[in-house]
């Protein structure tokens, strides 16, 4: 479904392609056996494991069929002179429960197809990096079920860049939008830690509270045409003015609300604006941990305590709520299994069970929409 948002041209090397490549010479089974052997290994051993897996993956010879297919679509989508980025997309990384932001590799500012194949292998290998394996171990995610795709996308020579959260990521307030922006490329926000302006927007009134800071450094494309980002000074007149105009803030807000409404939950959106003032949406993913507890645009929640108040009639503390939230999730998970709901459907609705309750000013409420989502799973409901 198209949302009429401007996105730089891109193509995807799918998870299936990756799996076929590593299966060709049995590397998939070598990786599987090694991961199974290391299943109980401590975090300190994951670095050695990651180094070995990286060596194996970087030694892969890209098969002719994939090299030819990538070469053809690359010429079709991108001009020879255009810079491009090679980005990772691991299944499950942009989920509402887990955020792998910054863990997997992106290779930026490439120029020419001769560097493309190496960047693809680099991106594949990052799915098994030490950081990725430690993160998976930390959240009890399987190590032997990793599926990675690669996104190859034209680089935009950004004049302004930023990140927009369609809810307040600090407070979880669904009625506020937060934008962080700066001059130059967005890597200055997400990677280099450069100073950024902050705009907090009320969704209903569109009132904007702006915190404009001094911005002395920016990331720009190398003027020598080497194909990389370099730090440069922000021109003196731009240092203490907003990196986004009022009109551009409104434009980013409109794009973010449209994307949030389409996906039905608050979004973390990376964007940039080129020298011609054109807004590009580079990436969108759920804001981890808040999407079910907030009401996205066009997706209001309904809360009711007419039944649960019998169990929790007084003020409920956050600690008590954190306990009963887990217990209710477990109970409803088991309940639908007893009612004959398939394991596949149960797994797909884990966030529904985990968000059956809400706590407002010390009172516990049921999330009625998730109640009805649960009922709809039962055989015979239709």
Coordinates of N, CA and C in Angstrom, one line a residue, residues 13 32 54 70 118 162 177 202 227 243 248 255 307 319 333 345 362 373:
X13 N 17.9 -7.7 -1.2 CA 18.4 -9.0 -1.3 C 17.8 -9.8 -0.2
X32 N 24.9 -23.8 12.1 CA 23.8 -24.4 13.0 C 24.5 -25.2 14.1
X54 N 32.1 -14.7 11.5 CA 32.4 -13.7 10.6 C 33.4 -14.1 9.6
X70 N 21.9 -9.2 -8.9 CA 22.2 -7.9 -8.2 C 22.7 -6.9 -9.2
X118 N 31.3 -7.1 -1.4 CA 31.9 -7.1 -0.1 C 31.0 -6.5 1.0
X162 N 17.1 14.0 10.5 CA 16.6 13.9 11.9 C 15.9 12.6 12.1
X177 N 4.6 14.4 19.7 CA 5.6 14.0 18.7 C 6.9 14.7 19.1
X202 N 2.4 19.0 20.0 CA 1.1 18.5 20.5 C 0.3 18.0 19.3
X227 N 33.6 9.4 -1.5 CA 32.4 8.5 -1.1 C 32.4 8.2 0.3
X243 N 17.4 23.9 12.7 CA 17.7 23.1 11.6 C 16.5 22.7 10.7
X248 N 8.8 23.0 7.6 CA 9.4 21.6 7.5 C 9.0 20.8 8.7
X255 N 3.9 13.6 7.6 CA 4.4 12.4 7.1 C 4.4 11.3 8.2
X307 N -15.0 -4.7 35.8 CA -14.9 -6.0 36.4 C -13.7 -6.1 37.3
X319 N 4.6 -1.5 41.3 CA 5.2 -2.8 41.5 C 4.2 -3.9 41.4
X333 N -2.7 -16.4 27.9 CA -1.9 -17.3 27.0 C -2.3 -18.7 27.2
X345 N -0.9 -19.1 16.1 CA -1.7 -17.9 16.4 C -1.4 -17.4 17.8
X362 N -3.1 5.0 39.6 CA -3.3 4.0 40.6 C -4.5 3.1 40.5
X373 N -9.7 -8.9 20.8 CA -8.8 -9.6 20.0 C -8.6 -11.0 20.5

